[in-house]
Amino acid sequence: MTFADLGLSDELLRAVTESGYDTPTPIQAQAIPPVLMMKDIIGIAQTGTGKTASFVLPMIDILAHGRARALMPRSLILEPTRELAAQVAENFEKYGKYHKLSMALLIGGVQMGDQIKALEKGVDVLIATPGRLMDLFQRGKILLNGCNMLVIDEADRMLDMGFIPDIEEICTKLPAQRQTLLFSATMPPVIKKLADRFLSNPKSIEVARPATASTNITQHLVKVDSRKKREALRALLDEQQVQSAVIFCNRKTTVRELNKSLQRYGYRSGEIHGDIDQASRIAELERFREGKVNILVASDVAARGLDIKGVSHVFNFDAPWHPDDYVHRIGRTGRAGATGVAYTFVSEADAEAIDNIQKLIGTKIAYAPLPGGSDRDADASQEEKRAESRDRKPARRDDKRREAPAREERPAERPRHDRSRDDRKGASRTPPPRRRDPVDDGPDEGWNGPVPEFLSVGFTG
Ligand code: AMP
């Protein structure tokens, strides 16, 4: 099967060829024809499967006919995080280069003025995170009644982040006669209910998880004493031919401290997590993409969907609490047919998390030995050792407070416009999120502008 068999226009085929793709991925082969036929779709697929192009490509051809009107976007794509929204915008630019479609991106963290201007002129595609969109909607800056096409991407992630009430509300503002595409890596009952309520006679498409399908990622577990993780990490970084690595931690504090520690030991590392503002996050990704740093210490904010080519290794410094996060994290390596290696540290407390991961991916992950021995640290300078021990021994109570999972932390984009919503009758039917990600974004502060050039940096494909 080729892209030409899917019914896409010549302009799109040209853009696809220039992107270097010759064969559609399974989700593209199955989704593109029905989307072009204006059908509703439930796509059970996650990042890494080519799902973005599976909706962006047909949307471009559908939107090629017709004109945008002031304040009334013709289509809406909802994304759970700023990074994913920016990445989808970049896909639109790449595939839509031979079309004249206008696009606006509504995400937090950047100035909003230009974006309001763009909306006033009218846009064909609005890519937004739910909280930001609701803010602008309630300020009368957007009318959704001209929006005939809706994409809800990463629906299970939206659920994790507490966005389902927002999405329900947004759905009711759109015309009833519209095309809706819903993508989710998993289909928990709440998402199924959402689909039953807001999609009409959808075609369901399910593609294999990249992690289970992909044999090009070699996965290892490594037993470590939780107090010796840094040492173990350095041993692996030195032993392995690490071209570039993403190291995932469960908490922002750990990201910061680990990055500092790696830098002290002379590694070229950087960090991204939700406390870092959007522009700096993008700048940091750019440094990583360009190889100025070859190690990126990250929270799960970076795990979903970030597409950085050539990542040779993923390290789970902390075993993820949620098994889906494991799949997303290791999917940062082994992309686009390359091989990759993933190491997950397992300390005493992680047995259950590892069990859940293995259940989800359907295989046992083998344990690998740690290279070297405890004498590795013999070479570390005294100063470094002192710094490490300072890091490890702040007053116990304080340490606990800093490291406790921040359940009360608000996820990115928790709607600021109506915090009472959760108390309302309708909202109470939606179960609380399974887990508030303690390392996710802070509240969305709002911005926009025409997709700035820097957004294409670090988010390829
Ligand atoms: P996604 O699942 O949308 O995050 O895409 C994952 C990666 O696959 C991105 O780097 C895309 O550029 C790439 N990709 C998408 N479609 C194809 C294709 N048909 N052939 C090769 N790579 C693709």
Tab-separated table of C-alpha atoms and ligand atoms in Angstrom:
chain	number	residue	atom	x	y	z
A	1	MET	CA	0.000	0.000	0.000
A	2	THR	CA	1.221	3.490	-0.838
A	3	PHE	CA	0.024	6.935	0.220
A	4	ALA	CA	-1.342	7.395	-3.289
A	5	ASP	CA	-3.768	4.488	-2.647
A	6	LEU	CA	-5.349	6.366	0.255
A	7	GLY	CA	-7.078	9.034	-1.797
A	8	LEU	CA	-4.968	12.010	-0.750
A	9	SER	CA	-4.444	14.991	-3.060
A	10	ASP	CA	-1.332	15.401	-5.209
A	11	GLU	CA	-0.176	18.360	-3.106
A	12	LEU	CA	-0.313	16.256	0.031
A	13	LEU	CA	1.439	13.335	-1.635
A	14	ARG	CA	4.231	15.694	-2.567
A	15	ALA	CA	4.551	16.973	0.997
A	16	VAL	CA	4.490	13.396	2.333
A	17	THR	CA	7.211	12.304	-0.071
A	18	GLU	CA	9.297	15.293	0.920
A	19	SER	CA	8.858	14.234	4.552
A	20	GLY	CA	10.613	11.006	3.593
A	21	TYR	CA	7.706	8.618	4.071
A	22	ASP	CA	7.029	6.003	1.437
A	23	THR	CA	4.608	3.644	3.143
A	24	PRO	CA	1.648	4.541	5.349
A	25	THR	CA	1.810	3.153	8.879
A	26	PRO	CA	-1.074	0.829	9.908
A	27	ILE	CA	-3.036	3.614	11.619
A	28	GLN	CA	-2.604	5.849	8.561
A	29	ALA	CA	-3.661	3.095	6.156
A	30	GLN	CA	-6.775	2.383	8.214
A	31	ALA	CA	-7.779	5.870	9.277
A	32	ILE	CA	-7.116	8.121	6.293
A	33	PRO	CA	-9.733	6.682	3.864
A	34	PRO	CA	-12.668	6.786	6.355
A	35	VAL	CA	-11.670	10.244	7.600
A	36	LEU	CA	-11.702	11.473	4.001
A	37	MET	CA	-15.193	9.971	3.764
A	38	MET	CA	-16.179	12.193	6.721
A	39	LYS	CA	-16.662	9.299	9.111
A	40	ASP	CA	-16.160	9.507	12.863
A	41	ILE	CA	-13.185	7.506	14.117
A	42	ILE	CA	-12.042	5.985	17.381
A	43	GLY	CA	-8.341	5.319	16.994
A	44	ILE	CA	-6.685	3.232	19.657
A	45	ALA	CA	-3.129	4.190	19.006
A	46	GLN	CA	-0.414	6.118	20.660
A	47	THR	CA	2.466	8.311	19.732
A	48	GLY	CA	5.066	6.551	17.679
A	49	THR	CA	2.521	4.841	15.455
A	50	GLY	CA	2.221	7.730	13.006
A	51	LYS	CA	-1.182	8.683	14.382
A	52	THR	CA	-0.651	12.437	14.010
A	53	ALA	CA	-0.371	12.191	10.242
A	54	SER	CA	-3.375	9.843	10.243
A	55	PHE	CA	-5.612	12.781	11.135
A	56	VAL	CA	-3.572	15.772	9.959
A	57	LEU	CA	-3.253	14.541	6.363
A	58	PRO	CA	-6.946	13.955	5.647
A	59	MET	CA	-7.898	17.101	7.576
A	60	ILE	CA	-5.757	19.186	5.251
A	61	ASP	CA	-7.522	17.796	2.203
A	62	ILE	CA	-10.955	18.240	3.765
A	63	LEU	CA	-10.190	21.820	4.792
A	64	ALA	CA	-8.707	22.686	1.399
A	65	HIS	CA	-12.242	23.474	0.292
A	66	GLY	CA	-14.019	26.313	2.016
A	67	ARG	CA	-12.982	29.510	3.745
A	68	ALA	CA	-12.354	30.537	7.306
A	69	ARG	CA	-14.529	33.198	8.929
A	70	ALA	CA	-13.657	35.609	11.693
A	71	LEU	CA	-13.625	34.063	15.182
A	72	MET	CA	-14.981	30.812	13.812
A	73	PRO	CA	-12.334	28.124	13.454
A	74	ARG	CA	-13.362	25.464	10.967
A	75	SER	CA	-11.709	22.619	12.833
A	76	LEU	CA	-10.419	22.019	16.323
A	77	ILE	CA	-7.729	19.690	17.604
A	78	LEU	CA	-7.557	19.230	21.360
A	79	GLU	CA	-4.245	18.156	22.858
A	80	PRO	CA	-3.496	17.528	26.547
A	81	THR	CA	-0.148	19.321	26.671
A	82	ARG	CA	1.539	22.297	25.112
A	83	GLU	CA	4.285	20.105	23.682
A	84	LEU	CA	1.852	17.876	21.843
A	85	ALA	CA	-0.127	20.843	20.572
A	86	ALA	CA	3.058	22.438	19.254
A	87	GLN	CA	4.065	19.184	17.638
A	88	VAL	CA	0.742	18.798	15.859
A	89	ALA	CA	1.051	22.402	14.656
A	90	GLU	CA	4.406	21.567	13.228
A	91	ASN	CA	2.915	18.582	11.435
A	92	PHE	CA	0.328	20.885	9.895
A	93	GLU	CA	3.045	23.177	8.649
A	94	LYS	CA	5.045	20.317	7.217
A	95	TYR	CA	2.240	18.476	5.454
A	96	GLY	CA	0.270	21.590	4.588
A	97	LYS	CA	3.105	23.420	2.851
A	98	TYR	CA	1.343	23.237	-0.532
A	99	HIS	CA	-1.995	24.345	0.873
A	100	LYS	CA	-3.029	27.752	2.041
A	101	LEU	CA	-4.547	26.891	5.368
A	102	SER	CA	-4.385	29.168	8.361
A	103	MET	CA	-3.730	27.797	11.774
A	104	ALA	CA	-3.744	29.046	15.324
A	105	LEU	CA	-2.222	27.433	18.352
A	106	LEU	CA	-3.748	28.094	21.743
A	107	ILE	CA	-1.397	26.988	24.442
A	108	GLY	CA	-0.113	28.505	27.598
A	109	GLY	CA	3.150	30.100	28.418
A	110	VAL	CA	3.463	32.601	25.584
A	111	GLN	CA	1.798	35.913	24.807
A	112	MET	CA	-1.740	35.784	23.565
A	113	GLY	CA	-2.228	38.987	21.571
A	114	ASP	CA	-1.172	37.786	18.122
A	115	GLN	CA	-3.232	34.693	18.480
A	116	ILE	CA	-6.373	36.627	19.225
A	117	LYS	CA	-5.635	38.658	16.105
A	118	ALA	CA	-5.268	35.460	14.082
A	119	LEU	CA	-8.577	34.196	15.448
A	120	GLU	CA	-10.234	37.468	14.548
A	121	LYS	CA	-9.122	37.005	10.953
A	122	GLY	CA	-10.406	33.445	10.962
A	123	VAL	CA	-8.506	30.168	11.041
A	124	ASP	CA	-8.979	26.838	9.343
A	125	VAL	CA	-7.388	24.852	12.128
A	126	LEU	CA	-7.304	25.611	15.807
A	127	ILE	CA	-4.963	23.473	17.881
A	128	ALA	CA	-5.559	23.955	21.574
A	129	THR	CA	-5.243	22.644	25.048
A	130	PRO	CA	-8.646	22.483	26.765
A	131	GLY	CA	-8.134	24.982	29.593
A	132	ARG	CA	-6.794	27.695	27.332
A	133	LEU	CA	-9.553	27.175	24.826
A	134	MET	CA	-12.247	27.434	27.497
A	135	ASP	CA	-10.697	30.646	28.795
A	136	LEU	CA	-10.851	32.304	25.400
A	137	PHE	CA	-14.267	30.892	24.657
A	138	GLN	CA	-15.650	32.353	27.838
A	139	ARG	CA	-14.133	35.711	26.997
A	140	GLY	CA	-16.011	35.670	23.713
A	141	LYS	CA	-12.877	35.467	21.603
A	142	ILE	CA	-13.877	32.258	19.852
A	143	LEU	CA	-17.109	30.944	18.415
A	144	LEU	CA	-17.212	27.209	18.042
A	145	ASN	CA	-20.399	26.901	16.033
A	146	GLY	CA	-18.546	26.898	12.719
A	147	CYS	CA	-16.298	24.063	13.766
A	148	ASN	CA	-17.329	21.020	11.790
A	149	MET	CA	-14.395	18.839	12.603
A	150	LEU	CA	-13.094	17.909	16.042
A	151	VAL	CA	-10.080	15.827	17.010
A	152	ILE	CA	-9.688	14.711	20.610
A	153	ASP	CA	-6.134	13.448	20.821
A	154	GLU	CA	-4.615	11.436	23.675
A	155	ALA	CA	-7.983	11.107	25.367
A	156	ASP	CA	-6.688	8.882	28.145
A	157	ARG	CA	-4.064	11.460	28.946
A	158	MET	CA	-6.825	14.081	29.057
A	159	LEU	CA	-8.551	11.885	31.608
A	160	ASP	CA	-5.385	11.628	33.698
A	161	MET	CA	-5.134	15.389	33.693
A	162	GLY	CA	-8.730	16.026	34.704
A	163	PHE	CA	-9.831	17.522	31.368
A	164	ILE	CA	-12.842	15.356	30.620
A	165	PRO	CA	-15.428	17.839	31.985
A	166	ASP	CA	-13.859	20.532	29.775
A	167	ILE	CA	-13.983	18.299	26.751
A	168	GLU	CA	-17.616	17.449	27.403
A	169	GLU	CA	-18.395	21.127	27.604
A	170	ILE	CA	-16.459	21.926	24.450
A	171	CYS	CA	-18.271	19.150	22.572
A	172	THR	CA	-21.628	20.685	23.418
A	173	LYS	CA	-20.539	24.042	21.934
A	174	LEU	CA	-19.711	22.536	18.551
A	175	PRO	CA	-22.339	21.891	15.887
A	176	ALA	CA	-24.085	18.559	16.418
A	177	GLN	CA	-23.501	17.714	12.767
A	178	ARG	CA	-19.757	17.406	12.711
A	179	GLN	CA	-17.005	14.905	12.219
A	180	THR	CA	-15.246	13.760	15.382
A	181	LEU	CA	-12.021	11.787	15.641
A	182	LEU	CA	-10.955	10.462	19.003
A	183	PHE	CA	-7.518	8.989	19.663
A	184	SER	CA	-6.462	7.262	22.828
A	185	ALA	CA	-3.763	4.770	23.767
A	186	THR	CA	-6.224	2.920	25.994
A	187	MET	CA	-9.984	2.912	26.274
A	188	PRO	CA	-10.984	3.198	29.931
A	189	PRO	CA	-14.752	3.299	30.609
A	190	VAL	CA	-14.855	7.097	30.951
A	191	ILE	CA	-13.380	7.548	27.473
A	192	LYS	CA	-15.712	4.912	26.070
A	193	LYS	CA	-18.639	6.850	27.537
A	194	LEU	CA	-17.331	10.084	26.060
A	195	ALA	CA	-17.093	8.413	22.665
A	196	ASP	CA	-20.605	6.948	22.974
A	197	ARG	CA	-21.992	10.361	23.779
A	198	PHE	CA	-20.184	12.545	21.279
A	199	LEU	CA	-19.280	10.369	18.306
A	200	SER	CA	-21.728	9.135	15.773
A	201	ASN	CA	-21.437	5.627	14.419
A	202	PRO	CA	-17.656	5.704	14.688
A	203	LYS	CA	-15.310	3.320	12.965
A	204	SER	CA	-12.935	1.771	15.493
A	205	ILE	CA	-9.336	1.239	14.560
A	206	GLU	CA	-6.807	-0.325	16.847
A	207	VAL	CA	-3.113	-0.604	16.160
A	208	ALA	CA	-0.426	-2.353	18.149
A	209	ARG	CA	1.336	-0.466	20.845
A	210	PRO	CA	4.735	0.594	19.638
A	211	ALA	CA	6.334	-0.878	22.708
A	212	THR	CA	4.879	-4.327	22.197
A	213	ALA	CA	5.166	-4.222	18.448
A	214	SER	CA	8.574	-2.749	18.376
A	215	THR	CA	11.381	-5.232	18.620
A	216	ASN	CA	13.914	-2.518	17.993
A	217	ILE	CA	14.024	-1.373	21.618
A	218	THR	CA	16.082	-3.606	23.880
A	219	GLN	CA	14.644	-3.327	27.359
A	220	HIS	CA	16.474	-4.037	30.598
A	221	LEU	CA	15.674	-3.830	34.268
A	222	VAL	CA	18.493	-3.025	36.654
A	223	LYS	CA	18.290	-3.712	40.383
A	224	VAL	CA	19.614	-0.778	42.347
A	225	ASP	CA	19.659	0.371	45.888
A	226	SER	CA	17.560	3.541	45.847
A	227	ARG	CA	20.464	5.459	47.458
A	228	LYS	CA	22.876	4.414	44.720
A	229	LYS	CA	20.912	5.301	41.638
A	230	ARG	CA	23.159	8.133	40.510
A	231	GLU	CA	26.222	5.975	40.771
A	232	ALA	CA	24.487	3.220	38.835
A	233	LEU	CA	23.375	5.656	36.176
A	234	ARG	CA	26.870	6.981	35.680
A	235	ALA	CA	28.172	3.439	35.386
A	236	LEU	CA	25.696	2.700	32.633
A	237	LEU	CA	26.261	6.003	30.858
A	238	ASP	CA	29.980	5.285	30.798
A	239	GLU	CA	29.654	1.679	29.765
A	240	GLN	CA	27.044	2.082	27.079
A	241	GLN	CA	27.702	3.816	23.802
A	242	VAL	CA	25.276	6.568	24.657
A	243	GLN	CA	24.907	8.972	21.760
A	244	SER	CA	21.985	10.692	23.320
A	245	ALA	CA	19.782	9.719	26.194
A	246	VAL	CA	16.602	10.799	27.861
A	247	ILE	CA	16.535	10.067	31.578
A	248	PHE	CA	13.112	10.045	33.158
A	249	CYS	CA	12.401	10.826	36.785
A	250	ASN	CA	9.047	10.774	38.551
A	251	ARG	CA	9.481	14.112	40.281
A	252	LYS	CA	10.574	17.547	39.224
A	253	THR	CA	12.883	17.784	42.227
A	254	THR	CA	14.658	14.626	41.129
A	255	VAL	CA	15.003	15.968	37.580
A	256	ARG	CA	16.659	19.127	38.837
A	257	GLU	CA	18.956	17.416	41.287
A	258	LEU	CA	19.986	14.648	38.942
A	259	ASN	CA	20.814	17.113	36.196
A	260	LYS	CA	22.956	19.134	38.584
A	261	SER	CA	24.721	16.018	39.721
A	262	LEU	CA	25.407	14.836	36.165
A	263	GLN	CA	26.800	18.230	35.244
A	264	ARG	CA	29.079	18.126	38.245
A	265	TYR	CA	30.442	14.853	36.969
A	266	GLY	CA	31.151	16.415	33.608
A	267	TYR	CA	28.250	15.046	31.584
A	268	ARG	CA	26.652	17.314	29.025
A	269	SER	CA	23.140	17.248	30.366
A	270	GLY	CA	20.082	19.455	30.377
A	271	GLU	CA	16.643	19.221	31.964
A	272	ILE	CA	13.022	19.730	31.132
A	273	HIS	CA	10.037	19.592	33.413
A	274	GLY	CA	6.868	21.486	34.089
A	275	ASP	CA	8.400	24.223	36.247
A	276	ILE	CA	10.437	25.479	33.322
A	277	ASP	CA	8.669	28.032	31.172
A	278	GLN	CA	7.646	27.148	27.666
A	279	ALA	CA	10.295	29.145	25.815
A	280	SER	CA	13.094	27.663	27.945
A	281	ARG	CA	11.714	24.166	27.498
A	282	ILE	CA	11.783	24.595	23.778
A	283	ALA	CA	15.279	26.098	23.911
A	284	GLU	CA	16.452	23.131	25.983
A	285	LEU	CA	14.995	20.683	23.476
A	286	GLU	CA	16.748	22.563	20.740
A	287	ARG	CA	20.080	22.210	22.563
A	288	PHE	CA	19.407	18.498	22.848
A	289	ARG	CA	18.389	18.158	19.248
A	290	GLU	CA	21.528	19.967	18.112
A	291	GLY	CA	23.736	17.816	20.333
A	292	LYS	CA	24.912	20.693	22.526
A	293	VAL	CA	23.758	18.476	25.360
A	294	ASN	CA	23.429	14.743	24.785
A	295	ILE	CA	21.577	13.857	27.959
A	296	LEU	CA	18.166	15.225	28.754
A	297	VAL	CA	16.790	14.656	32.224
A	298	ALA	CA	13.046	14.848	31.951
A	299	SER	CA	9.740	14.446	33.680
A	300	ASP	CA	6.808	12.717	32.027
A	301	VAL	CA	5.804	15.991	30.424
A	302	ALA	CA	8.431	15.122	27.838
A	303	ALA	CA	7.420	11.495	27.530
A	304	ARG	CA	4.230	11.932	25.621
A	305	GLY	CA	4.795	12.421	22.001
A	306	LEU	CA	8.036	14.290	21.897
A	307	ASP	CA	9.721	13.245	18.757
A	308	ILE	CA	13.443	13.699	18.859
A	309	LYS	CA	15.312	11.619	16.377
A	310	GLY	CA	18.417	9.652	17.231
A	311	VAL	CA	17.853	9.078	20.944
A	312	SER	CA	19.954	5.968	21.548
A	313	HIS	CA	19.004	5.327	25.168
A	314	VAL	CA	16.191	5.888	27.604
A	315	PHE	CA	16.831	5.501	31.299
A	316	ASN	CA	14.037	5.282	33.787
A	317	PHE	CA	15.863	6.638	36.792
A	318	ASP	CA	12.594	6.040	38.607
A	319	ALA	CA	10.292	3.251	37.535
A	320	PRO	CA	7.153	5.031	36.350
A	321	TRP	CA	4.108	4.753	38.593
A	322	HIS	CA	1.781	4.304	35.707
A	323	PRO	CA	2.518	1.521	33.202
A	324	ASP	CA	1.380	3.594	30.229
A	325	ASP	CA	4.103	6.089	31.056
A	326	TYR	CA	6.645	3.321	30.651
A	327	VAL	CA	5.495	2.718	27.095
A	328	HIS	CA	5.618	6.420	26.323
A	329	ARG	CA	8.995	6.901	27.913
A	330	ILE	CA	10.803	4.075	26.166
A	331	GLY	CA	9.140	5.107	22.916
A	332	ARG	CA	11.457	8.142	22.852
A	333	THR	CA	14.127	5.786	21.574
A	334	GLY	CA	14.006	3.302	18.701
A	335	ARG	CA	12.079	5.789	16.564
A	336	ALA	CA	11.607	5.661	12.834
A	337	GLY	CA	13.125	2.198	12.507
A	338	ALA	CA	16.287	2.939	14.524
A	339	THR	CA	17.340	0.678	17.360
A	340	GLY	CA	17.223	1.802	20.946
A	341	VAL	CA	18.008	0.662	24.463
A	342	ALA	CA	15.928	1.254	27.559
A	343	TYR	CA	17.081	0.720	31.143
A	344	THR	CA	14.715	0.864	34.077
A	345	PHE	CA	16.036	1.102	37.606
A	346	VAL	CA	14.212	-1.088	40.054
A	347	SER	CA	14.543	-0.423	43.734
A	348	GLU	CA	12.836	-2.211	46.595
A	349	ALA	CA	9.660	-0.162	46.339
A	350	ASP	CA	9.135	-0.692	42.611
A	351	ALA	CA	8.060	-4.340	42.491
A	352	GLU	CA	4.394	-3.561	41.906
A	353	ALA	CA	5.088	-0.898	39.268
A	354	ILE	CA	7.303	-3.329	37.352
A	355	ASP	CA	4.678	-6.026	37.616
A	356	ASN	CA	2.079	-3.686	36.121
A	357	ILE	CA	4.410	-2.656	33.304
A	358	GLN	CA	5.111	-6.272	32.398
A	359	LYS	CA	1.410	-7.055	32.430
A	360	LEU	CA	0.696	-4.129	30.145
A	361	ILE	CA	3.383	-4.869	27.590
A	362	GLY	CA	2.760	-8.592	27.819
A	363	THR	CA	6.384	-9.636	28.251
A	364	LYS	CA	8.897	-10.097	31.017
A	365	ILE	CA	11.791	-7.682	30.919
A	366	ALA	CA	15.124	-9.280	31.744
A	367	TYR	CA	17.405	-7.999	34.467
A	368	ALA	CA	20.825	-6.761	33.382
A	369	PRO	CA	23.831	-6.552	35.702
A	370	LEU	CA	25.333	-3.222	36.628
A	371	PRO	CA	28.700	-2.598	35.046
A	372	GLY	CA	31.699	-1.833	37.249
A	373	GLY	CA	31.577	-1.906	41.009
A	374	SER	CA	31.328	0.330	43.978
A	375	ASP	CA	34.927	1.469	43.416
A	376	ARG	CA	33.689	3.607	40.533
A	377	ASP	CA	33.371	6.468	42.881
A	378	ALA	CA	36.983	6.246	43.911
A	379	ASP	CA	37.827	8.647	41.120
A	380	ALA	CA	35.198	11.172	41.994
A	381	SER	CA	36.679	14.297	43.424
A	382	GLN	CA	36.250	14.941	47.094
A	383	GLU	CA	34.357	18.063	46.255
A	384	GLU	CA	31.902	16.113	44.153
A	385	LYS	CA	31.398	13.629	46.923
A	386	ARG	CA	30.679	16.388	49.373
A	387	ALA	CA	28.221	17.925	46.930
A	388	GLU	CA	26.512	14.579	46.483
A	389	SER	CA	26.227	13.989	50.163
A	390	ARG	CA	24.872	17.509	50.655
A	391	ASP	CA	22.262	16.711	48.026
A	392	ARG	CA	21.306	13.553	49.808
A	393	LYS	CA	21.104	14.834	53.328
A	394	PRO	CA	18.904	17.840	53.695
A	395	ALA	CA	16.927	17.779	56.934
A	396	ARG	CA	14.829	14.673	56.788
A	397	ARG	CA	11.486	16.293	57.235
A	398	ASP	CA	12.195	18.838	54.534
A	399	ASP	CA	13.371	16.116	52.199
A	400	LYS	CA	10.182	14.190	52.725
A	401	ARG	CA	8.098	17.214	52.025
A	402	ARG	CA	9.951	17.914	48.811
A	403	GLU	CA	9.868	14.351	47.594
A	404	ALA	CA	6.344	13.376	48.535
A	405	PRO	CA	4.172	12.931	45.460
A	406	ALA	CA	2.549	16.299	45.106
A	407	ARG	CA	-1.010	15.093	44.863
A	408	GLU	CA	-2.350	18.539	45.344
A	409	GLU	CA	-0.339	19.881	42.455
A	410	ARG	CA	-2.521	21.073	39.668
A	411	PRO	CA	-1.993	19.416	36.344
A	412	ALA	CA	-1.263	21.545	33.309
A	413	GLU	CA	-4.243	23.483	32.158
A	414	ARG	CA	-6.500	22.645	35.034
A	415	PRO	CA	-9.169	25.080	34.043
A	416	ARG	CA	-8.738	28.380	35.787
A	417	HIS	CA	-11.923	29.801	34.443
A	418	ASP	CA	-14.259	27.676	36.499
A	419	ARG	CA	-12.808	25.907	39.408
A	420	SER	CA	-16.199	25.136	40.806
A	421	ARG	CA	-16.940	22.890	37.875
A	422	ASP	CA	-15.936	19.750	39.703
A	423	ASP	CA	-18.632	20.409	42.248
A	424	ARG	CA	-21.321	20.493	39.676
A	425	LYS	CA	-23.697	17.667	39.139
A	426	GLY	CA	-22.592	16.628	35.670
A	427	ALA	CA	-18.945	16.695	36.513
A	428	SER	CA	-19.350	14.400	39.462
A	429	ARG	CA	-20.209	11.595	37.067
A	430	THR	CA	-16.670	11.702	35.779
A	431	PRO	CA	-14.412	9.760	38.108
A	432	PRO	CA	-11.423	11.617	39.426
A	433	PRO	CA	-8.231	11.223	37.443
A	434	ARG	CA	-6.439	7.967	38.140
A	435	ARG	CA	-3.370	9.845	39.114
A	436	ARG	CA	-2.380	13.443	39.190
A	437	ASP	CA	0.988	13.514	37.606
A	438	PRO	CA	3.221	15.162	40.155
A	439	VAL	CA	5.675	16.282	37.532
A	440	ASP	CA	3.300	17.776	35.065
A	441	ASP	CA	3.022	21.344	33.976
A	442	GLY	CA	2.031	24.115	36.243
A	443	PRO	CA	-1.125	25.983	35.357
A	444	ASP	CA	-1.368	27.184	31.836
A	445	GLU	CA	-0.686	30.877	31.667
A	446	GLY	CA	-1.808	31.501	28.186
A	447	TRP	CA	-0.413	32.756	24.964
A	448	ASN	CA	-0.357	32.558	21.316
A	449	GLY	CA	1.121	33.767	18.118
A	450	PRO	CA	1.458	32.451	14.653
A	451	VAL	CA	3.287	29.190	15.131
A	452	PRO	CA	6.667	30.688	15.806
A	453	GLU	CA	9.682	29.211	14.154
A	454	PHE	CA	11.086	28.057	17.424
A	455	LEU	CA	8.163	25.688	17.830
A	456	SER	CA	9.433	23.584	14.995
A	457	VAL	CA	12.611	23.101	16.869
A	458	GLY	CA	12.909	19.863	18.734
A	459	PHE	CA	9.596	18.583	17.516
A	460	THR	CA	10.198	16.813	14.276
A	461	GLY	CA	7.664	14.788	12.404
B	1	AMP	P1	3.429	10.033	15.729
B	1	AMP	O1	2.903	8.685	16.128
B	1	AMP	O2	2.448	10.832	15.004
B	1	AMP	O3	4.025	10.732	16.917
B	1	AMP	O4	4.638	9.804	14.693
B	1	AMP	C1	5.806	9.157	15.059
B	1	AMP	C2	6.945	9.370	14.088
B	1	AMP	O5	6.724	8.644	12.890
B	1	AMP	C3	7.167	10.806	13.637
B	1	AMP	O6	8.568	11.004	13.626
B	1	AMP	C4	6.677	10.870	12.236
B	1	AMP	O7	7.375	11.842	11.492
B	1	AMP	C5	6.989	9.480	11.756
B	1	AMP	N1	6.086	9.016	10.706
B	1	AMP	C6	4.772	9.270	10.572
B	1	AMP	N2	4.287	8.625	9.492
B	1	AMP	C7	5.302	7.952	8.949
B	1	AMP	C8	5.426	7.085	7.815
B	1	AMP	N3	4.382	6.786	7.054
B	1	AMP	N4	6.636	6.564	7.546
B	1	AMP	C9	7.708	6.851	8.326
B	1	AMP	N5	7.674	7.643	9.421
B	1	AMP	C10	6.476	8.192	9.724
